Coordinates of N, CA, C and O in Angstrom, one line a residue:
K1 N -0.9 4.7 -2.9 CA 0.5 5.8 -2.9 C 0.7 7.4 -3.1 O 1.4 7.9 -2.5
E2 N -0.3 7.0 -3.7 CA -0.3 9.1 -3.3 C -0.8 9.9 -1.6 O -0.3 10.8 -1.5
I3 N -1.4 9.1 -0.9 CA -1.6 9.9 -0.2 C -0.4 10.1 1.3 O -0.1 11.0 1.8
L4 N -0.1 8.6 0.6 CA 1.3 8.5 1.4 C 2.5 8.6 1.0 O 4.0 8.7 1.0
R5 N 3.1 9.3 -0.1 CA 3.4 10.0 -1.3 C 5.1 10.5 -0.3 O 6.1 10.8 -1.2
S6 N 5.2 10.9 0.2 CA 6.8 12.1 1.2 C 6.7 11.0 2.2 O 7.6 11.3 3.1
K7 N 6.1 9.8 2.1 CA 6.5 8.9 3.3 C 8.1 8.1 2.6 O 7.2 6.7 1.5
K8 N 8.4 7.4 3.1 CA 10.0 7.0 2.1 C 9.9 5.2 2.5 O 9.7 4.3 1.2
N9 N 9.0 4.7 3.4 CA 8.1 3.6 3.9 C 6.9 3.1 4.1 O 7.5 3.0 5.7
P10 N 5.8 3.6 4.1 CA 4.3 3.8 4.4 C 5.0 2.1 5.0 O 4.6 1.6 4.4
K11 N 3.8 2.2 6.2 CA 3.3 2.1 6.9 C 1.9 1.2 7.2 O 1.5 2.8 7.1
V12 N 1.1 0.3 5.8 CA -0.4 0.7 6.6 C -0.9 -0.8 6.2 O -0.3 -1.7 6.8
I13 N -1.8 0.2 7.1 CA -2.7 -1.6 8.0 C -4.7 -1.4 7.3 O -4.5 0.1 7.2
E14 N -4.8 -2.6 7.2 CA -5.7 -2.3 6.4 C -7.1 -3.0 6.9 O -6.7 -4.0 7.6
I15 N -7.5 -2.9 7.8 CA -9.1 -3.5 8.7 C -9.7 -4.2 7.2 O -10.7 -3.3 6.4
G16 N -10.4 -5.2 7.6 CA -11.2 -5.8 6.8 C -10.7 -6.1 5.0 O -11.2 -5.6 4.4
G17 N -9.8 -7.0 5.0 CA -8.9 -7.0 3.7 C -9.7 -7.4 2.7 O -9.2 -8.4 1.3
G18 N -10.9 -8.6 2.4 CA -11.3 -9.5 1.9 C -9.9 -10.1 1.3 O -9.6 -10.9 2.8
L19 N -10.3 -10.8 0.0 CA -8.8 -11.8 0.6 C -7.4 -11.1 0.1 O -6.2 -11.6 0.3
G20 N -7.4 -10.0 -0.1 CA -6.3 -9.7 0.3 C -5.4 -8.6 -0.8 O -4.3 -8.2 -0.8
R21 N -6.5 -9.0 -2.0 CA -5.9 -7.3 -3.2 C -5.3 -6.6 -3.5 O -4.3 -6.0 -3.8
N22 N -6.2 -5.4 -2.3 CA -5.3 -4.2 -1.9 C -4.1 -4.3 -1.1 O -3.1 -3.5 -1.7
A23 N -3.6 -4.9 -0.6 CA -2.4 -5.7 -0.5 C -1.3 -5.9 -1.5 O -0.7 -5.3 -1.7
I24 N -1.8 -6.8 -2.4 CA -1.0 -6.7 -4.1 C -0.7 -6.0 -4.0 O 0.2 -5.4 -4.6
Y25 N -1.7 -5.1 -4.9 CA -1.7 -3.8 -5.9 C -0.5 -2.7 -4.9 O 0.2 -1.9 -5.2
A26 N -0.6 -2.9 -3.2 CA 0.6 -1.8 -3.2 C 1.4 -2.6 -2.6 O 2.5 -1.0 -3.5
R27 N 1.6 -3.7 -2.9 CA 3.4 -3.7 -2.9 C 3.5 -4.2 -4.4 O 5.2 -3.4 -4.2
R28 N 2.6 -3.8 -5.2 CA 3.0 -3.5 -6.7 C 4.0 -1.8 -6.8 O 4.3 -1.5 -7.2
L29 N 3.0 -1.3 -5.5 CA 3.3 0.0 -6.6 C 4.7 1.0 -5.5 O 4.0 1.6 -4.4
G30 N 5.0 -0.5 -4.4 CA 6.2 0.1 -3.4 C 5.6 0.1 -2.0 O 6.6 0.7 -1.4
I31 N 4.5 -0.4 -1.3 CA 3.7 -0.1 -0.8 C 4.5 -1.8 0.4 O 2.9 -3.1 0.2
N32 N 5.2 -2.0 0.9 CA 5.8 -3.3 1.7 C 5.1 -3.7 2.6 O 5.2 -5.0 2.9
D33 N 5.0 -2.6 3.6 CA 5.3 -3.0 4.6 C 3.4 -2.6 5.3 O 2.7 -1.7 5.2
Y34 N 2.5 -3.9 4.7 CA 1.5 -3.9 5.0 C 0.7 -4.9 6.1 O 0.9 -6.3 5.5
T35 N -0.7 -4.2 6.9 CA -0.7 -5.4 8.0 C -2.2 -6.1 7.7 O -2.6 -4.5 6.6
I36 N -3.0 -6.2 7.5 CA -4.3 -6.6 7.4 C -5.1 -7.4 8.9 O -4.2 -8.3 9.4
V37 N -6.2 -7.4 9.0 CA -6.5 -7.5 10.6 C -7.9 -7.6 9.6 O -8.5 -6.8 9.2
D38 N -8.1 -8.9 10.2 CA -9.4 -10.2 9.8 C -10.1 -10.6 11.3 O -9.7 -11.6 12.0
I39 N -11.3 -11.2 10.9 CA -11.6 -12.2 12.2 C -11.0 -13.3 10.7 O -10.7 -13.8 9.8
P40 N -10.6 -14.4 11.6 CA -10.5 -15.9 11.4 C -10.6 -16.3 10.4 O -9.8 -17.0 9.4
I41 N -11.5 -16.9 9.8 CA -12.0 -17.7 8.7 C -11.4 -16.2 7.5 O -11.0 -17.3 6.8
T42 N -11.9 -15.2 7.4 CA -11.5 -14.4 6.6 C -10.0 -14.2 6.0 O -9.6 -14.3 5.3
S43 N -9.4 -14.5 7.4 CA -7.5 -14.3 7.6 C -7.2 -16.1 6.8 O -6.2 -15.8 6.2
L44 N -8.4 -16.7 6.9 CA -7.5 -18.4 6.5 C -7.3 -18.3 5.1 O -6.7 -19.0 4.4
A45 N -8.7 -17.2 4.3 CA -8.9 -17.5 3.2 C -7.9 -16.3 2.5 O -7.2 -17.1 1.6
Q46 N -7.5 -15.4 3.3 CA -6.7 -14.3 2.8 C -4.8 -14.9 2.6 O -3.9 -14.8 1.8
G47 N -4.9 -15.7 3.8 CA -3.4 -16.5 3.9 C -3.2 -17.2 2.3 O -2.4 -16.8 1.8
N48 N -4.8 -17.6 2.6 CA -4.3 -19.1 1.1 C -3.7 -18.5 0.0 O -3.3 -18.6 -1.0
F49 N -5.2 -17.3 -0.4 CA -5.0 -16.6 -1.7 C -3.3 -16.3 -2.1 O -3.0 -15.9 -2.8
L50 N -3.4 -15.2 -0.3 CA -1.4 -14.8 -0.4 C -1.0 -15.6 -0.4 O 0.2 -14.9 -2.1
M51 N -1.0 -16.6 0.1 CA 0.0 -17.0 -0.1 C 0.6 -17.9 -1.7 O 1.6 -18.4 -2.4
R52 N -0.8 -18.5 -2.2 CA -0.7 -18.9 -3.5 C -0.3 -17.8 -4.0 O 0.0 -18.3 -5.8
T53 N -0.4 -16.0 -4.7 CA 0.3 -15.4 -5.5 C 1.1 -15.4 -4.6 O 1.3 -14.4 -6.5
I54 N 1.5 -14.7 -4.3 CA 2.9 -13.2 -4.3 C 3.9 -14.5 -3.5 O 5.2 -14.2 -3.2
G55 N 3.5 -15.6 -2.7 CA 4.2 -16.9 -2.6 C 4.7 -16.4 -0.8 O 4.0 -15.5 -0.3
S56 N 4.6 -18.6 0.1 CA 4.6 -17.8 1.3 C 5.1 -17.1 2.2 O 5.4 -16.9 3.0
D57 N 6.2 -17.8 1.6 CA 7.9 -16.3 2.1 C 7.2 -15.3 2.3 O 8.1 -14.2 3.0
N58 N 6.5 -14.3 1.6 CA 6.2 -12.9 1.6 C 4.7 -12.8 2.6 O 4.2 -11.6 2.5
I59 N 4.4 -13.7 3.3 CA 3.6 -13.3 4.4 C 4.0 -14.1 5.5 O 4.2 -15.0 6.4
S60 N 3.2 -13.5 6.6 CA 3.1 -13.8 7.9 C 1.4 -13.9 8.2 O 1.2 -12.5 8.8
L61 N 1.8 -14.3 9.2 CA -0.2 -15.0 9.8 C -0.1 -14.8 11.0 O 1.0 -14.3 11.7
S62 N -0.8 -14.6 11.5 CA -1.0 -14.7 12.8 C -0.6 -14.9 14.1 O -0.6 -16.4 14.1
G63 N -0.1 -14.0 14.9 CA 0.5 -14.5 15.8 C 3.0 -15.7 16.1 O 3.5 -15.9 16.4
E64 N 2.6 -15.0 14.1 CA 3.9 -14.9 13.8 C 4.6 -14.1 14.5 O 6.2 -13.8 13.8
G65 N 4.2 -13.3 14.8 CA 4.9 -11.3 14.8 C 4.7 -10.0 13.3 O 4.3 -11.1 12.6
Q66 N 5.0 -8.9 13.6 CA 4.9 -8.2 12.9 C 6.2 -7.3 13.1 O 5.9 -6.0 12.1
D67 N 7.5 -7.5 12.8 CA 7.9 -7.5 12.6 C 8.6 -7.1 11.2 O 9.9 -6.4 11.1
D68 N 8.8 -8.6 11.0 CA 9.1 -8.0 9.5 C 8.9 -7.1 7.9 O 7.6 -6.9 7.3
S69 N 9.3 -6.2 7.9 CA 8.6 -5.2 7.3 C 8.0 -5.4 5.3 O 7.6 -4.7 4.4
N70 N 8.8 -6.5 5.1 CA 8.4 -6.6 3.9 C 7.5 -7.4 3.7 O 7.7 -8.5 2.9
K71 N 7.4 -8.3 4.9 CA 5.9 -8.9 4.3 C 4.5 -8.6 4.7 O 4.2 -7.8 5.5
I72 N 4.0 -9.4 3.9 CA 2.1 -8.8 3.9 C 2.1 -9.6 5.2 O 1.8 -11.0 6.0
K73 N 1.4 -8.8 6.6 CA 1.0 -9.1 7.8 C -0.3 -9.3 7.9 O -1.7 -8.2 7.9
L74 N -0.8 -10.6 8.7 CA -3.0 -11.0 8.7 C -3.0 -11.2 10.3 O -2.1 -12.2 11.1
I75 N -3.2 -10.3 10.6 CA -3.5 -10.4 11.9 C -4.9 -10.4 12.7 O -5.5 -9.8 11.7
S76 N -5.6 -10.7 13.8 CA -6.3 -11.2 14.2 C -6.9 -8.7 14.8 O -6.3 -8.3 15.2
P77 N -8.0 -9.4 15.0 CA -8.7 -8.2 16.0 C -7.9 -7.8 17.3 O -7.8 -6.4 17.5
K78 N -7.9 -8.8 18.1 CA -7.5 -8.9 19.1 C -6.4 -7.8 19.7 O -5.6 -7.0 19.9
E79 N -5.5 -8.7 18.8 CA -3.7 -7.9 18.3 C -3.8 -6.8 17.6 O -3.0 -5.8 18.2
F80 N -4.7 -6.6 16.8 CA -4.4 -5.4 16.7 C -4.9 -4.3 17.9 O -4.4 -2.8 18.0
L81 N -6.4 -4.4 18.4 CA -6.7 -3.5 19.5 C -5.8 -3.9 20.8 O -5.5 -2.9 21.3
E82 N -5.3 -4.7 20.8 CA -3.8 -4.8 21.5 C -2.5 -3.6 21.6 O -1.7 -3.8 22.1
S83 N -2.1 -3.8 19.9 CA -1.3 -3.6 19.7 C -0.5 -2.1 19.7 O -1.8 -1.6 20.3
N84 N 0.7 -1.4 20.0 CA 1.3 -0.4 20.5 C 1.8 0.4 18.9 O 2.5 1.1 19.4
I85 N 1.3 -0.9 18.1 CA 2.5 -0.1 17.1 C 2.3 0.9 16.2 O -0.2 1.0 15.9
E86 N 2.6 1.7 15.4 CA 1.9 3.5 14.6 C 2.0 2.5 13.2 O 2.8 2.3 13.0
Y87 N 1.2 3.7 12.3 CA 0.7 3.2 10.9 C 0.6 4.9 10.3 O 0.6 5.3 11.2
D88 N 0.7 4.0 9.3 CA 0.8 5.8 8.4 C -0.6 6.1 8.3 O -1.0 7.4 7.4
L89 N -0.9 5.2 7.8 CA -2.6 4.5 6.8 C -3.3 3.7 8.2 O -2.6 2.5 7.2
V90 N -4.1 4.0 8.3 CA -5.8 2.9 7.9 C -6.1 3.1 6.9 O -6.5 3.5 7.2
L91 N -6.6 1.4 6.4 CA -7.7 1.9 5.6 C -8.6 0.6 5.8 O -8.4 -0.2 6.5
N92 N -9.8 1.3 5.5 CA -10.9 0.5 5.2 C -11.7 0.7 4.9 O -12.7 1.7 4.0
V93 N -12.2 -0.5 3.6 CA -13.0 -0.4 2.7 C -14.2 -1.9 2.8 O -14.1 -2.9 3.3
D94 N -16.2 -0.5 2.8 CA -16.5 -1.9 2.8 C -16.8 -2.6 3.8 O -17.2 -4.1 3.5
S95 N -16.5 -2.6 5.1 CA -16.8 -3.2 6.3 C -17.3 -3.3 7.6 O -17.9 -3.2 8.8
M96 N -16.4 -1.8 8.1 CA -16.7 -1.3 9.7 C -17.8 -0.8 9.3 O -18.5 -1.0 10.7
T97 N -18.9 -0.1 8.5 CA -20.4 0.1 8.8 C -21.2 -1.5 8.8 O -22.4 -1.5 8.8
E98 N -20.1 -2.3 8.4 CA -21.1 -3.6 8.6 C -21.5 -5.0 9.9 O -21.6 -5.3 10.6
I99 N -20.6 -3.8 10.8 CA -20.4 -4.7 13.0 C -20.7 -3.8 13.6 O -21.5 -2.7 12.8
S100 N -21.0 -4.6 14.4 CA -21.9 -3.6 15.7 C -21.8 -2.1 15.2 O -20.2 -2.1 15.7
I101 N -21.9 -1.3 16.2 CA -21.0 0.5 16.1 C -20.6 -0.2 17.3 O -19.6 0.7 17.2
E102 N -20.8 -0.9 18.9 CA -19.4 -0.9 19.9 C -18.7 -1.0 19.2 O -17.1 -1.2 19.7
D103 N -18.4 -2.5 18.3 CA -17.2 -3.1 18.3 C -16.3 -1.3 16.9 O -15.3 -1.7 17.1
A104 N -16.7 -0.8 16.5 CA -16.4 0.6 15.0 C -15.9 1.1 15.4 O -15.3 1.7 15.6
K105 N -16.6 1.7 17.6 CA -15.9 2.8 18.1 C -14.7 1.9 18.8 O -13.9 3.1 18.8
K106 N -14.7 0.6 19.5 CA -13.6 0.6 19.5 C -13.0 0.6 19.2 O -11.2 0.6 18.7
Y107 N -12.9 0.0 16.8 CA -12.2 0.2 15.7 C -11.8 1.8 15.6 O -10.5 1.6 16.3
I108 N -12.2 2.7 16.2 CA -12.0 4.0 15.3 C -11.4 4.7 17.0 O -10.4 5.4 16.4
Q109 N -11.8 4.4 17.9 CA -10.1 4.9 19.6 C -9.0 4.4 18.7 O -8.1 5.0 18.6
K110 N -9.3 2.8 18.3 CA -7.5 2.5 18.2 C -7.2 3.5 17.1 O -6.0 3.6 16.8
I111 N -7.8 3.5 16.2 CA -7.1 4.4 14.7 C -6.6 5.5 14.4 O -5.9 6.0 15.2
R112 N -7.6 6.2 16.4 CA -7.1 7.5 16.4 C -5.8 7.2 17.2 O -4.8 8.7 17.5
E113 N -5.7 5.9 17.6 CA -4.3 5.8 18.5 C -3.4 5.9 17.3 O -1.7 5.9 17.8
C114 N -3.7 4.8 16.4 CA -2.8 4.1 16.2 C -1.8 5.0 14.3 O -0.7 4.4 13.9
T115 N -2.7 6.2 14.5 CA -2.4 7.1 12.8 C -2.9 8.2 13.1 O -3.9 8.7 13.6
R116 N -2.8 8.7 11.8 CA -3.2 10.2 11.8 C -3.5 10.8 10.5 O -5.1 10.8 10.3
L117 N -3.4 9.1 9.3 CA -4.2 9.6 8.6 C -5.1 7.9 8.4 O -4.9 6.9 8.4
F118 N -7.0 8.0 8.2 CA -7.3 7.4 8.4 C -8.0 6.7 6.9 O -9.7 8.1 6.5
L119 N -8.7 6.5 6.1 CA -8.9 6.1 4.0 C -10.4 4.8 4.5 O -9.6 5.0 4.3
S120 N -11.3 5.3 4.4 CA -12.9 5.2 4.7 C -13.1 5.0 3.4 O -13.4 6.4 2.8
I121 N -13.8 4.6 2.4 CA -14.5 3.8 1.5 C -16.0 3.5 2.1 O -15.4 1.7 2.0
N122 N -16.7 3.2 2.8 CA -17.6 2.2 2.9 C -19.0 3.3 3.2 O -19.5 4.2 2.4
H123 N -20.0 2.2 2.6 CA -21.1 2.1 2.2 C -22.2 4.1 3.5 O -21.8 3.5 4.7
E124 N -23.3 3.9 3.0 CA -24.2 5.2 3.5 C -25.2 5.0 3.5 O -25.8 5.7 4.0
E125 N -25.5 4.1 3.8 CA -27.3 3.2 3.4 C -26.8 2.6 4.6 O -28.4 0.9 5.0
N126 N -26.0 2.1 5.8 CA -26.2 1.5 6.7 C -26.9 1.9 8.1 O -26.8 3.2 7.6
V127 N -27.0 1.5 9.1 CA -27.9 1.7 10.5 C -26.8 3.0 11.2 O -27.2 4.0 11.1
F128 N -25.4 3.0 10.6 CA -24.4 4.3 10.9 C -23.3 4.5 10.0 O -23.1 3.9 9.2
T129 N -22.4 5.7 9.7 CA -22.1 5.5 8.8 C -20.7 5.6 9.6 O -20.5 6.2 10.3
I130 N -19.7 6.3 8.8 CA -17.7 6.4 8.9 C -18.6 7.9 9.8 O -17.9 8.7 10.8
K131 N -18.8 9.0 8.8 CA -19.1 10.4 9.7 C -19.8 10.7 11.1 O -19.4 10.7 11.5
Q132 N -20.5 9.2 10.7 CA -21.0 9.7 12.5 C -20.9 9.5 13.0 O -20.8 9.3 14.2
L133 N -20.0 8.1 12.6 CA -19.3 7.6 14.1 C -17.9 8.0 14.5 O -17.7 8.7 15.3
I134 N -17.7 9.1 13.6 CA -15.8 9.6 14.3 C -16.8 11.4 14.2 O -16.1 11.6 15.8
N135 N -17.4 11.7 14.1 CA -18.0 13.2 15.1 C -18.6 12.4 16.1 O -18.9 13.1 17.0
S136 N -19.1 11.1 16.4 CA -19.3 11.1 17.6 C -18.2 10.9 18.8 O -18.3 10.8 20.0
T137 N -17.5 10.5 18.2 CA -16.3 10.3 19.4 C -14.7 10.8 19.0 O -13.9 10.6 20.2
S138 N -15.0 11.7 18.2 CA -14.0 12.9 18.3 C -14.6 14.7 17.7 O -15.4 14.5 16.5
N139 N -13.6 15.2 17.8 CA -13.8 16.6 17.4 C -12.9 17.2 16.8 O -12.6 18.1 16.2
S140 N -11.4 16.4 17.0 CA -10.4 16.6 16.5 C -9.7 16.3 15.2 O -8.7 15.3 15.4
F141 N -10.4 16.3 14.1 CA -10.1 16.3 12.5 C -10.2 17.3 12.0 O -11.0 18.2 11.6
S142 N -9.3 16.4 10.5 CA -10.1 17.4 8.9 C -9.9 16.1 8.0 O -9.7 14.9 8.5
K143 N -11.0 16.3 7.0 CA -11.5 15.6 5.8 C -11.5 15.5 5.0 O -12.0 17.1 4.9
T144 N -11.7 15.5 4.3 CA -12.2 15.6 3.0 C -13.1 14.1 2.3 O -13.0 12.7 3.0
R145 N -14.0 14.3 1.6 CA -15.0 13.1 1.2 C -16.4 14.1 0.3 O -16.3 15.1 -0.3
Y146 N -15.7 12.3 -0.7 CA -16.6 12.3 -1.7 C -17.6 11.1 -2.5 O -17.0 10.1 -1.5
P147 N -18.4 11.9 -2.9 CA -18.8 10.2 -3.0 C -18.2 9.6 -4.1 O -17.1 9.6 -5.0
H148 N -17.9 7.8 -4.1 CA -17.1 7.4 -4.3 C -17.5 6.8 -5.2 O -18.5 6.4 -6.6
W149 N -16.6 7.2 -6.5 CA -16.4 7.3 -8.2 C -17.0 6.0 -8.4 O -17.6 5.9 -10.0
M150 N -16.9 4.8 -7.7 CA -17.2 3.3 -8.4 C -18.4 2.9 -8.5 O -19.4 1.7 -8.6
M151 N -19.2 3.5 -7.0 CA -19.5 2.9 -6.0 C -20.6 3.3 -5.8 O -20.5 4.0 -4.9
K152 N -21.7 3.1 -6.8 CA -23.3 4.3 -6.0 C -23.5 3.6 -4.5 O -23.5 2.4 -4.2
G153 N -23.6 5.3 -3.9 CA -24.3 5.0 -2.3 C -23.2 4.6 -1.3 O -23.2 4.6 0.3
Y154 N -21.5 4.8 -2.0 CA -20.6 5.2 -0.9 C -20.4 6.6 -0.8 O -20.0 7.1 -1.8
A155 N -19.3 6.4 0.5 CA -18.4 7.8 0.5 C -17.0 7.4 0.7 O -16.8 6.4 1.2
E156 N -16.0 7.9 -0.3 CA -14.4 7.9 -0.2 C -13.9 9.3 1.5 O -15.1 11.1 1.0
E157 N -13.7 8.6 2.1 CA -13.7 9.3 3.0 C -12.1 9.6 3.8 O -11.4 8.2 4.2
L158 N -11.5 10.7 3.5 CA -9.8 10.6 4.3 C -10.3 11.7 5.8 O -10.4 12.7 5.4
Y159 N -9.9 10.8 6.3 CA -9.2 11.4 8.0 C -8.2 11.9 8.8 O -7.2 11.1 8.2
E160 N -7.7 13.2 8.9 CA -6.5 13.4 9.8 C -6.7 13.9 10.9 O -7.3 14.6 10.9
F161 N -6.4 12.7 11.9 CA -6.4 13.2 13.4 C -5.1 14.3 13.7 O -4.4 14.0 13.3
S162 N -5.7 14.9 14.5 CA -4.9 16.1 15.4 C -3.5 15.0 16.4 O -4.4 14.8 17.0
K163 N -2.8 14.8 16.9 CA -1.8 14.4 17.9 C -1.5 14.6 19.0 O -0.8 16.4 18.1

């Protein structure tokens, strides 16, 4: 919410959203245009949890479209990678450094295309880090980087890409 304070109706996408709790908290803070991109089995769990928590009328499942800015939208990686939608913020917590580096590079390239702001909270002890990934794919960005205050071994990084 603080990062997006200057945006009237911010549009956020989270890559790897777990059960969808961040989407619920964002909604409580007034961020209603929220999308989660995840693999099918996790998306199934997200849909179940979110529909039971905030009601099925507030959720749009993969394939149902991304037009309703008041619904939490659940989409597949393919839908995300092939879309032309722009976001005010892309969020990734505890997942991108756990997939293959080839897939992670595809995500980073897409992130650079669809946003100026990327917030990453990821472990620093995996095969690669977000910092290494960004440095290998881009040279036009600024960032803030801190040890995460709640999770030892994690870095909280905010990248701002030039457009």
